[in-house]
Coordinates of C-alpha atoms and ligand atoms in Angstrom, one line a residue:
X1 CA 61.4 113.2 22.7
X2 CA 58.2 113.4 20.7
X3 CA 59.4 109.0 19.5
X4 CA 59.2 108.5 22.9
X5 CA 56.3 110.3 23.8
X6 CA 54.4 107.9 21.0
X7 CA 56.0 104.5 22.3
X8 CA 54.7 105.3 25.5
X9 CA 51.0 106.1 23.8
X10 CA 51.7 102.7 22.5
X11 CA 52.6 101.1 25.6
X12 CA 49.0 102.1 27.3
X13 CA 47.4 101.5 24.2
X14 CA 49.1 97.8 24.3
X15 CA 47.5 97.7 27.9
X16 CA 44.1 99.2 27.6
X17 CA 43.6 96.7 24.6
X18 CA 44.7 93.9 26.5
X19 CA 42.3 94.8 29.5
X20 CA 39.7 95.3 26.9
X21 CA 39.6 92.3 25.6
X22 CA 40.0 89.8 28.5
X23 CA 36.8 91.5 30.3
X24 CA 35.4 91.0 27.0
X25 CA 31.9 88.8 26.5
X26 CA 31.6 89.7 22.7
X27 CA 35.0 88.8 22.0
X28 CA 35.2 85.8 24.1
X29 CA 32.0 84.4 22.4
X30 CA 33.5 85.4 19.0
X31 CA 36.4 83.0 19.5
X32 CA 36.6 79.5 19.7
X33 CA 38.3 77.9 22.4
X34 CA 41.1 76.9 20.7
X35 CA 41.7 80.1 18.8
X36 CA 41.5 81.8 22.2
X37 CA 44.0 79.5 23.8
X38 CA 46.7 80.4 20.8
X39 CA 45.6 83.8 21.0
X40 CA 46.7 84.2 25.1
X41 CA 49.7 81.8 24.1
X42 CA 50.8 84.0 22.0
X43 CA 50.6 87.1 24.3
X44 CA 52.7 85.2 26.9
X45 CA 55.5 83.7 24.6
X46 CA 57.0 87.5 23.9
X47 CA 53.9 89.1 24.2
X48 CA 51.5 90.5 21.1
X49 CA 54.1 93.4 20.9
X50 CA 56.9 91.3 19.9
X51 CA 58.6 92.1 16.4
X52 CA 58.3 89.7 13.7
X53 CA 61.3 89.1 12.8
X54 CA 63.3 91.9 9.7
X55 CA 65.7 90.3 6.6
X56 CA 68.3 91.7 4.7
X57 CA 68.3 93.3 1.4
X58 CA 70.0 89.8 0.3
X59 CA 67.0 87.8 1.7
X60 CA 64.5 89.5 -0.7
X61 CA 62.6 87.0 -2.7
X62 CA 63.5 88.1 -6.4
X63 CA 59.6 87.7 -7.4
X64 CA 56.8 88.1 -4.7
X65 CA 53.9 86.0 -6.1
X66 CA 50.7 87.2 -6.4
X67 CA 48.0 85.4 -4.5
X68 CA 43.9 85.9 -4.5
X69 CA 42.8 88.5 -6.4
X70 CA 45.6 90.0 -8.9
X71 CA 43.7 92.1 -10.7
X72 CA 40.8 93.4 -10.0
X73 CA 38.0 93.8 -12.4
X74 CA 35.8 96.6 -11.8
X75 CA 35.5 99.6 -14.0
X76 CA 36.5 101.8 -11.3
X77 CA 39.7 99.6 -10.3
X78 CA 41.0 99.5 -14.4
X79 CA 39.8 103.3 -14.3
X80 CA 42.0 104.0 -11.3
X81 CA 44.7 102.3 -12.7
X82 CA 44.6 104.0 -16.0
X83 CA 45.0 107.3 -14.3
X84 CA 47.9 106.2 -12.2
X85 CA 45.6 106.2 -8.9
X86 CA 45.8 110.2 -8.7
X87 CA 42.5 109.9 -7.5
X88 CA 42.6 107.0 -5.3
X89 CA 41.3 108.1 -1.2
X90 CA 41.8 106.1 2.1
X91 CA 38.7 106.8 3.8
X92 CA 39.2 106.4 7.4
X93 CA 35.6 106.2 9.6
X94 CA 33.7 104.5 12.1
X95 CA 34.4 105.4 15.4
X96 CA 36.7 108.3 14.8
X97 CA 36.0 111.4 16.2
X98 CA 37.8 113.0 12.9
X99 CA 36.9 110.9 10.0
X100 CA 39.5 111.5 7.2
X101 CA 40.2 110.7 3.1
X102 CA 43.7 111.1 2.5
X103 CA 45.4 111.1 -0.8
X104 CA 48.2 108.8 -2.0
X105 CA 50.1 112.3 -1.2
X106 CA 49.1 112.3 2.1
X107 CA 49.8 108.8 2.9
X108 CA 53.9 109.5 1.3
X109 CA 54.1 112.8 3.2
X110 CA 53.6 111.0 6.6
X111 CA 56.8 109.5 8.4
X112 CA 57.8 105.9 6.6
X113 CA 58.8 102.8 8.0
X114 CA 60.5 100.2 5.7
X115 CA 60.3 97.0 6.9
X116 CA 61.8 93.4 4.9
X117 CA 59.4 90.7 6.3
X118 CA 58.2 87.4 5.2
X119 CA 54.8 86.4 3.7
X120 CA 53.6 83.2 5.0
X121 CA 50.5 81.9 2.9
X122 CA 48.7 78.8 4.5
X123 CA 48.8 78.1 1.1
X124 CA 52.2 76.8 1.8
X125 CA 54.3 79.3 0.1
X126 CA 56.4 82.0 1.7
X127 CA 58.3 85.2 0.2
X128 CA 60.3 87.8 1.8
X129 CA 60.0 91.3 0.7
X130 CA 60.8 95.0 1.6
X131 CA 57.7 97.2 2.3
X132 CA 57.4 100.6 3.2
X133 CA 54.7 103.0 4.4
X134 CA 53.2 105.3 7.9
X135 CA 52.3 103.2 10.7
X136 CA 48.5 102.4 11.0
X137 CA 49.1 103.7 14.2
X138 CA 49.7 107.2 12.9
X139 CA 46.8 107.1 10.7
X140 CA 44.6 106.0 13.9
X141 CA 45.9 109.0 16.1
X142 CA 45.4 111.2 13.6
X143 CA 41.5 110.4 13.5
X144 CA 41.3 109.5 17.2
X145 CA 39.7 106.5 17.9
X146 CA 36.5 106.9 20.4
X147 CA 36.8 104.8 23.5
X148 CA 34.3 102.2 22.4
X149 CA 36.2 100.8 19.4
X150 CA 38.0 97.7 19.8
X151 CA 38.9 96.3 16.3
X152 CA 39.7 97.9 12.9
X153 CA 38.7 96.7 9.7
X154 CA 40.3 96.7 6.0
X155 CA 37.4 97.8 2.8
X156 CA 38.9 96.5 0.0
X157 CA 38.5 97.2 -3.8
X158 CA 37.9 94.1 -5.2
X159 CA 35.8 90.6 -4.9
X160 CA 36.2 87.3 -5.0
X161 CA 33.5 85.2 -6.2
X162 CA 31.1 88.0 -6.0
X163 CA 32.0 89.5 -1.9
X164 CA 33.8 91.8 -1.2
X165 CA 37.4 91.1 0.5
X166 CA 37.7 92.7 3.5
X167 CA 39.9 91.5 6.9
X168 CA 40.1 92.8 10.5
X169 CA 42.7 93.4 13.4
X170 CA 42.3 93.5 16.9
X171 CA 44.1 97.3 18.8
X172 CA 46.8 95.4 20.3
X173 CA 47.6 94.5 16.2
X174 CA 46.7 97.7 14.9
X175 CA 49.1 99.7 17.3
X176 CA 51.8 97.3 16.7
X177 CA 55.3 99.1 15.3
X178 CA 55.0 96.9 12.4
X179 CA 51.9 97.0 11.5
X180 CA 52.3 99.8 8.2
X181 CA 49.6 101.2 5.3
X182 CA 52.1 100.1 2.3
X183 CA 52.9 101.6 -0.8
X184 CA 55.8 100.5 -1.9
X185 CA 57.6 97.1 -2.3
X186 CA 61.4 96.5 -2.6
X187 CA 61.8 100.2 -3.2
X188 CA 58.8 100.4 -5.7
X189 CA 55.1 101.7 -6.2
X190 CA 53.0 98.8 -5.0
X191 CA 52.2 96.3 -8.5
X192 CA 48.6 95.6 -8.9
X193 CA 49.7 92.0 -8.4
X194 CA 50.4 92.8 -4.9
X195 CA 47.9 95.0 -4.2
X196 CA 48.3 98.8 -5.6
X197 CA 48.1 101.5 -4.3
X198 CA 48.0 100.6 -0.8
X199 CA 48.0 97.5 1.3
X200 CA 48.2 96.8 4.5
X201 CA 51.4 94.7 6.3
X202 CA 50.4 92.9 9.6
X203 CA 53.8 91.4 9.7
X204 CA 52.7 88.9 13.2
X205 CA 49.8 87.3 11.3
X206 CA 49.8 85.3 7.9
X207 CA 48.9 86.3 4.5
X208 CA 45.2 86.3 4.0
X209 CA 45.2 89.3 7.1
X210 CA 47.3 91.4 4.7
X211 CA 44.6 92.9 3.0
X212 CA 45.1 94.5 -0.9
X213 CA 43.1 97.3 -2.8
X214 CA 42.8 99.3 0.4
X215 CA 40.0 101.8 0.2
X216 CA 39.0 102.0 3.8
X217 CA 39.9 101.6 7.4
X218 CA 36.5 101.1 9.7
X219 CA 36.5 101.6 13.8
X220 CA 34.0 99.0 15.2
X221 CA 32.9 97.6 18.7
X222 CA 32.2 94.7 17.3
X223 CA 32.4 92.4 13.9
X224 CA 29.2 91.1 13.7
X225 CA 27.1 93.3 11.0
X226 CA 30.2 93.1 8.5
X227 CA 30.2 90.3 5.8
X228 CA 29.4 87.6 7.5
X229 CA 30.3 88.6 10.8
X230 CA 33.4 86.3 11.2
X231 CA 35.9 89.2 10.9
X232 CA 37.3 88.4 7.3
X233 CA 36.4 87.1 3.7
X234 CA 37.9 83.8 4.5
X235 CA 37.2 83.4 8.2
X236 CA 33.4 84.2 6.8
X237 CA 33.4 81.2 4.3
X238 CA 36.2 78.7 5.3
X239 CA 38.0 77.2 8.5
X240 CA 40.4 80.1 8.8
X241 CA 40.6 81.7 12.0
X242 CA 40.4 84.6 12.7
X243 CA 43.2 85.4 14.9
X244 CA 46.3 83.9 12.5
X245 CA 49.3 84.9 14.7
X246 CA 52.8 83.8 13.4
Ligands
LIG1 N1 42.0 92.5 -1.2 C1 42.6 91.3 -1.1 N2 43.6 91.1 -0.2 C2 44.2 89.9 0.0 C3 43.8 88.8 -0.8 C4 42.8 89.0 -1.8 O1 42.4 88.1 -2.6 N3 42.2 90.2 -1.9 N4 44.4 87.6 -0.7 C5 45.1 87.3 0.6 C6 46.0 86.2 0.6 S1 45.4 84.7 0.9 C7 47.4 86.3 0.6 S2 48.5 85.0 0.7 C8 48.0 87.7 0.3 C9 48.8 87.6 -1.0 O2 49.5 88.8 -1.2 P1 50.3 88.9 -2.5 O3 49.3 88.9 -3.7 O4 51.0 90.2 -2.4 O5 51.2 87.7 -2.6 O6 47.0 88.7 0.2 C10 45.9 88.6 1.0 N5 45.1 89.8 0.9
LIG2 MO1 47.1 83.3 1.6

Protein backbone atom coordinates (compact mmCIF):
# COMPACT_ATOMS: atom_id res chain seq x y z
CA UNK A 1 0.00 0.00 0.00
CA UNK A 2 2.37 2.65 1.35
CA UNK A 3 4.89 1.51 -2.41
CA UNK A 4 1.97 2.45 -4.09
CA UNK A 5 1.02 5.38 -2.31
CA UNK A 6 4.81 6.73 -3.29
CA UNK A 7 4.61 5.69 -7.16
CA UNK A 8 1.65 7.69 -7.32
CA UNK A 9 3.60 10.86 -5.43
CA UNK A 10 5.92 10.08 -8.23
CA UNK A 11 3.55 10.04 -10.93
CA UNK A 12 2.29 13.84 -10.08
CA UNK A 13 5.66 14.69 -9.28
CA UNK A 14 6.63 13.31 -12.95
CA UNK A 15 3.66 15.69 -14.14
CA UNK A 16 4.01 18.81 -12.12
CA UNK A 17 7.82 18.83 -13.30
CA UNK A 18 6.91 18.38 -16.70
CA UNK A 19 4.30 21.33 -16.61
CA UNK A 20 6.93 23.21 -14.88
CA UNK A 21 9.30 23.20 -17.22
CA UNK A 22 7.47 23.59 -20.54
CA UNK A 23 5.80 27.04 -19.21
CA UNK A 24 9.32 27.69 -18.26
CA UNK A 25 11.17 31.16 -19.61
CA UNK A 26 14.35 30.54 -17.45
CA UNK A 27 14.73 27.06 -18.44
CA UNK A 28 13.91 27.58 -22.04
CA UNK A 29 16.55 30.41 -22.24
CA UNK A 30 18.98 28.05 -20.39
CA UNK A 31 18.89 25.55 -23.17
CA UNK A 32 20.01 25.55 -26.52
CA UNK A 33 17.81 24.65 -29.14
CA UNK A 34 19.21 21.60 -29.94
CA UNK A 35 19.59 20.41 -26.39
CA UNK A 36 15.92 21.22 -25.94
CA UNK A 37 14.89 19.37 -29.07
CA UNK A 38 16.75 15.98 -27.49
CA UNK A 39 15.49 16.87 -24.31
CA UNK A 40 11.48 16.72 -25.52
CA UNK A 41 12.66 13.77 -27.88
CA UNK A 42 13.55 12.08 -25.24
CA UNK A 43 10.37 12.57 -23.09
CA UNK A 44 8.30 11.23 -26.06
CA UNK A 45 10.43 8.12 -27.07
CA UNK A 46 9.31 6.19 -23.50
CA UNK A 47 9.09 9.15 -21.71
CA UNK A 48 11.81 10.68 -18.95
CA UNK A 49 10.44 7.98 -16.55
CA UNK A 50 11.62 5.20 -18.58
CA UNK A 51 14.13 2.70 -16.84
CA UNK A 52 17.56 2.45 -18.10
CA UNK A 53 18.03 -0.63 -18.78
CA UNK A 54 19.44 -3.44 -15.40
CA UNK A 55 22.34 -6.30 -16.09
CA UNK A 56 23.09 -9.37 -14.56
CA UNK A 57 25.52 -10.28 -11.86
CA UNK A 58 27.49 -11.87 -15.00
CA UNK A 59 27.58 -8.61 -16.91
CA UNK A 60 29.52 -6.79 -14.11
CA UNK A 61 32.70 -5.19 -15.44
CA UNK A 62 35.39 -7.01 -13.28
CA UNK A 63 37.25 -3.44 -12.72
CA UNK A 64 35.15 -0.15 -12.84
CA UNK A 65 37.74 2.48 -13.95
CA UNK A 66 38.15 5.51 -12.20
CA UNK A 67 37.61 8.65 -14.21
CA UNK A 68 38.21 12.58 -13.09
CA UNK A 69 39.19 13.05 -9.95
CA UNK A 70 40.37 9.70 -8.03
CA UNK A 71 41.53 10.96 -5.20
CA UNK A 72 40.92 13.85 -3.81
CA UNK A 73 43.50 16.04 -2.24
CA UNK A 74 42.37 18.17 0.47
CA UNK A 75 43.28 17.68 4.07
CA UNK A 76 39.83 17.24 5.07
CA UNK A 77 39.07 14.44 2.20
CA UNK A 78 42.61 12.28 3.28
CA UNK A 79 41.37 13.29 6.98
CA UNK A 80 37.95 11.78 6.29
CA UNK A 81 39.34 8.92 4.79
CA UNK A 82 41.71 8.15 7.56
CA UNK A 83 38.92 7.90 9.91
CA UNK A 84 36.83 5.65 7.72
CA UNK A 85 34.29 8.64 6.91
CA UNK A 86 32.52 8.20 10.49
CA UNK A 87 32.21 11.76 10.34
CA UNK A 88 31.26 12.36 6.83
CA UNK A 89 27.39 14.42 6.57
CA UNK A 90 25.06 14.86 3.53
CA UNK A 91 23.79 18.22 4.06
CA UNK A 92 20.56 18.55 2.27
CA UNK A 93 19.36 22.60 1.86
CA UNK A 94 18.08 25.13 -0.32
CA UNK A 95 14.57 25.13 -0.76
CA UNK A 96 13.65 22.49 1.85
CA UNK A 97 11.35 23.28 4.33
CA UNK A 98 13.41 20.76 6.66
CA UNK A 99 16.97 21.03 5.90
CA UNK A 100 18.79 17.84 7.03
CA UNK A 101 22.71 16.28 7.69
CA UNK A 102 22.43 12.77 7.69
CA UNK A 103 25.10 10.40 8.65
CA UNK A 104 26.59 7.49 6.56
CA UNK A 105 24.20 5.64 9.25
CA UNK A 106 21.37 7.32 8.23
CA UNK A 107 21.81 7.03 4.61
CA UNK A 108 22.21 2.71 5.17
CA UNK A 109 19.26 2.70 7.53
CA UNK A 110 16.91 4.10 4.79
CA UNK A 111 15.25 1.49 2.35
CA UNK A 112 17.99 0.30 -0.59
CA UNK A 113 17.74 -0.10 -4.01
CA UNK A 114 20.51 -2.14 -5.87
CA UNK A 115 20.62 -1.47 -9.27
CA UNK A 116 23.48 -3.09 -12.10
CA UNK A 117 23.71 -0.36 -14.73
CA UNK A 118 26.12 0.82 -17.23
CA UNK A 119 28.50 3.87 -17.16
CA UNK A 120 28.80 5.53 -20.35
CA UNK A 121 31.71 8.12 -20.41
CA UNK A 122 31.82 10.46 -23.50
CA UNK A 123 35.13 9.57 -23.05
CA UNK A 124 34.35 6.58 -25.01
CA UNK A 125 34.55 4.00 -22.33
CA UNK A 126 31.72 2.14 -20.74
CA UNK A 127 31.55 -0.25 -17.53
CA UNK A 128 28.72 -2.07 -15.96
CA UNK A 129 28.46 -2.24 -12.27
CA UNK A 130 26.06 -3.06 -9.27
CA UNK A 131 25.19 -0.01 -7.11
CA UNK A 132 23.18 0.25 -4.14
CA UNK A 133 21.65 3.05 -1.99
CA UNK A 134 17.91 5.17 -0.93
CA UNK A 135 16.36 6.76 -3.71
CA UNK A 136 17.03 10.56 -3.97
CA UNK A 137 13.55 10.63 -3.96
CA UNK A 138 13.32 9.51 -0.40
CA UNK A 139 15.86 11.88 0.73
CA UNK A 140 13.79 14.81 -1.14
CA UNK A 141 10.46 13.81 0.69
CA UNK A 142 11.98 13.61 3.68
CA UNK A 143 13.14 17.40 3.58
CA UNK A 144 10.15 18.50 1.45
CA UNK A 145 10.98 20.48 -1.38
CA UNK A 146 9.08 24.10 -1.42
CA UNK A 147 7.00 24.66 -4.52
CA UNK A 148 9.42 26.97 -6.18
CA UNK A 149 12.35 24.58 -6.70
CA UNK A 150 12.82 23.06 -9.89
CA UNK A 151 16.31 21.54 -10.09
CA UNK A 152 18.65 19.85 -7.56
CA UNK A 153 22.28 20.13 -7.41
CA UNK A 154 25.27 17.80 -6.36
CA UNK A 155 28.36 19.77 -3.79
CA UNK A 156 31.06 17.84 -4.20
CA UNK A 157 34.33 17.27 -2.12
CA UNK A 158 36.87 17.70 -4.42
CA UNK A 159 38.31 20.11 -7.52
CA UNK A 160 39.57 19.83 -10.52
CA UNK A 161 41.94 22.41 -11.66
CA UNK A 162 41.12 24.53 -8.80
CA UNK A 163 36.72 24.57 -9.03
CA UNK A 164 34.88 22.78 -7.38
CA UNK A 165 32.95 19.75 -9.13
CA UNK A 166 29.59 20.04 -8.77
CA UNK A 167 26.44 18.71 -11.40
CA UNK A 168 22.66 19.29 -11.45
CA UNK A 169 19.35 17.36 -12.38
CA UNK A 170 16.25 18.52 -13.38
CA UNK A 171 12.75 16.90 -10.79
CA UNK A 172 11.57 14.79 -13.47
CA UNK A 173 15.51 13.10 -13.01
CA UNK A 174 15.62 13.57 -9.45
CA UNK A 175 12.24 11.57 -8.75
CA UNK A 176 13.23 9.02 -11.21
CA UNK A 177 13.17 5.20 -9.49
CA UNK A 178 16.64 4.95 -10.50
CA UNK A 179 18.03 7.75 -9.62
CA UNK A 180 19.91 6.39 -5.99
CA UNK A 181 22.49 8.26 -3.22
CA UNK A 182 25.18 5.28 -3.54
CA UNK A 183 27.30 3.72 -1.22
CA UNK A 184 28.14 0.71 -2.26
CA UNK A 185 29.50 -0.89 -5.55
CA UNK A 186 29.22 -4.64 -6.49
CA UNK A 187 28.27 -5.42 -2.93
CA UNK A 188 31.10 -3.12 -1.45
CA UNK A 189 31.68 0.30 0.48
CA UNK A 190 32.14 2.77 -2.33
CA UNK A 191 36.42 2.93 -3.31
CA UNK A 192 37.68 6.46 -3.29
CA UNK A 193 38.34 5.71 -6.96
CA UNK A 194 34.76 5.79 -7.56
CA UNK A 195 33.71 8.22 -5.37
CA UNK A 196 33.58 7.21 -1.46
CA UNK A 197 31.40 7.54 0.58
CA UNK A 198 28.59 8.54 -1.40
CA UNK A 199 27.80 9.24 -5.08
CA UNK A 200 25.09 9.76 -6.83
CA UNK A 201 23.68 7.17 -9.91
CA UNK A 202 21.60 9.08 -12.58
CA UNK A 203 21.33 5.88 -14.44
CA UNK A 204 19.33 7.84 -17.87
CA UNK A 205 22.25 10.37 -18.18
CA UNK A 206 26.07 9.69 -18.88
CA UNK A 207 28.91 9.77 -16.67
CA UNK A 208 30.08 13.27 -15.89
CA UNK A 209 26.18 13.74 -14.25
CA UNK A 210 27.20 11.03 -11.78
CA UNK A 211 28.65 13.12 -9.37
CA UNK A 212 31.53 11.69 -6.62
CA UNK A 213 32.56 13.05 -3.04
CA UNK A 214 28.91 13.89 -2.34
CA UNK A 215 28.69 16.48 0.50
CA UNK A 216 25.60 18.24 -0.42
CA UNK A 217 22.29 18.20 -2.17
CA UNK A 218 21.01 22.02 -3.04
CA UNK A 219 17.08 22.91 -4.02
CA UNK A 220 17.21 25.82 -6.57
CA UNK A 221 14.79 27.78 -8.89
CA UNK A 222 17.26 28.39 -11.00
CA UNK A 223 21.22 27.52 -11.93
CA UNK A 224 22.46 30.68 -12.64
CA UNK A 225 24.48 31.99 -9.28
CA UNK A 226 26.22 28.44 -9.07
CA UNK A 227 29.71 28.02 -10.69
CA UNK A 228 29.38 29.35 -13.71
CA UNK A 229 25.86 29.08 -14.08
CA UNK A 230 25.72 26.37 -16.75
CA UNK A 231 24.48 23.62 -14.30
CA UNK A 232 27.75 21.50 -13.99
CA UNK A 233 31.72 21.70 -13.82
CA UNK A 234 31.90 20.62 -17.37
CA UNK A 235 28.82 22.15 -18.97
CA UNK A 236 30.51 25.53 -17.19
CA UNK A 237 33.97 25.14 -19.10
CA UNK A 238 33.40 22.77 -22.19
CA UNK A 239 30.74 21.84 -24.96
CA UNK A 240 28.89 19.40 -22.65
CA UNK A 241 25.37 19.84 -22.36
CA UNK A 242 23.71 19.96 -19.89
CA UNK A 243 20.84 17.73 -20.31
CA UNK A 244 23.07 14.22 -21.35
CA UNK A 245 20.17 11.81 -21.61
CA UNK A 246 21.08 8.17 -22.69
N1 LIG B 1 33.06 14.78 -7.97
C1 LIG B 1 33.33 14.32 -9.20
N2 LIG B 1 32.37 13.59 -9.82
C2 LIG B 1 32.60 13.10 -11.05
C3 LIG B 1 33.80 13.35 -11.75
C4 LIG B 1 34.79 14.11 -11.08
O1 LIG B 1 35.90 14.37 -11.59
N3 LIG B 1 34.52 14.58 -9.80
N4 LIG B 1 34.00 12.85 -13.04
C5 LIG B 1 32.79 12.48 -13.78
C6 LIG B 1 33.02 11.68 -14.99
S1 LIG B 1 33.45 12.49 -16.41
C7 LIG B 1 32.78 10.34 -15.02
S2 LIG B 1 32.91 9.42 -16.46
C8 LIG B 1 32.42 9.62 -13.79
C9 LIG B 1 33.48 8.55 -13.52
O2 LIG B 1 33.05 7.74 -12.45
P1 LIG B 1 34.08 6.67 -11.95
O3 LIG B 1 35.31 7.37 -11.45
O4 LIG B 1 33.35 5.90 -10.88
O5 LIG B 1 34.41 5.80 -13.15
O6 LIG B 1 32.33 10.44 -12.64
C10 LIG B 1 31.81 11.72 -12.89
N5 LIG B 1 31.62 12.37 -11.63
MO1 LIG C 1 33.07 11.00 -18.14
Amino acid sequence: MRRRAVIAGIGALFTSACSRLSDSKAGDALLSAAEDWHRKAHRLLGGRGALAREYDRADISPFFRGNGSTDPDSAEYKAAVQNGFADWRLTVRGLVDNPLSLSLADIAALPQRTQITRHDCVEGWSAIGEWTGPQLALVLEQAGLKPEARFIIFHCADRLAGKPYYESIDLADAFHPQTIIAHRLNGEALPVRNGAPLRMRVERQLGYKQAKYLTAIEAVARLDGIGQGKGGYWEDRSGYQWYAGI
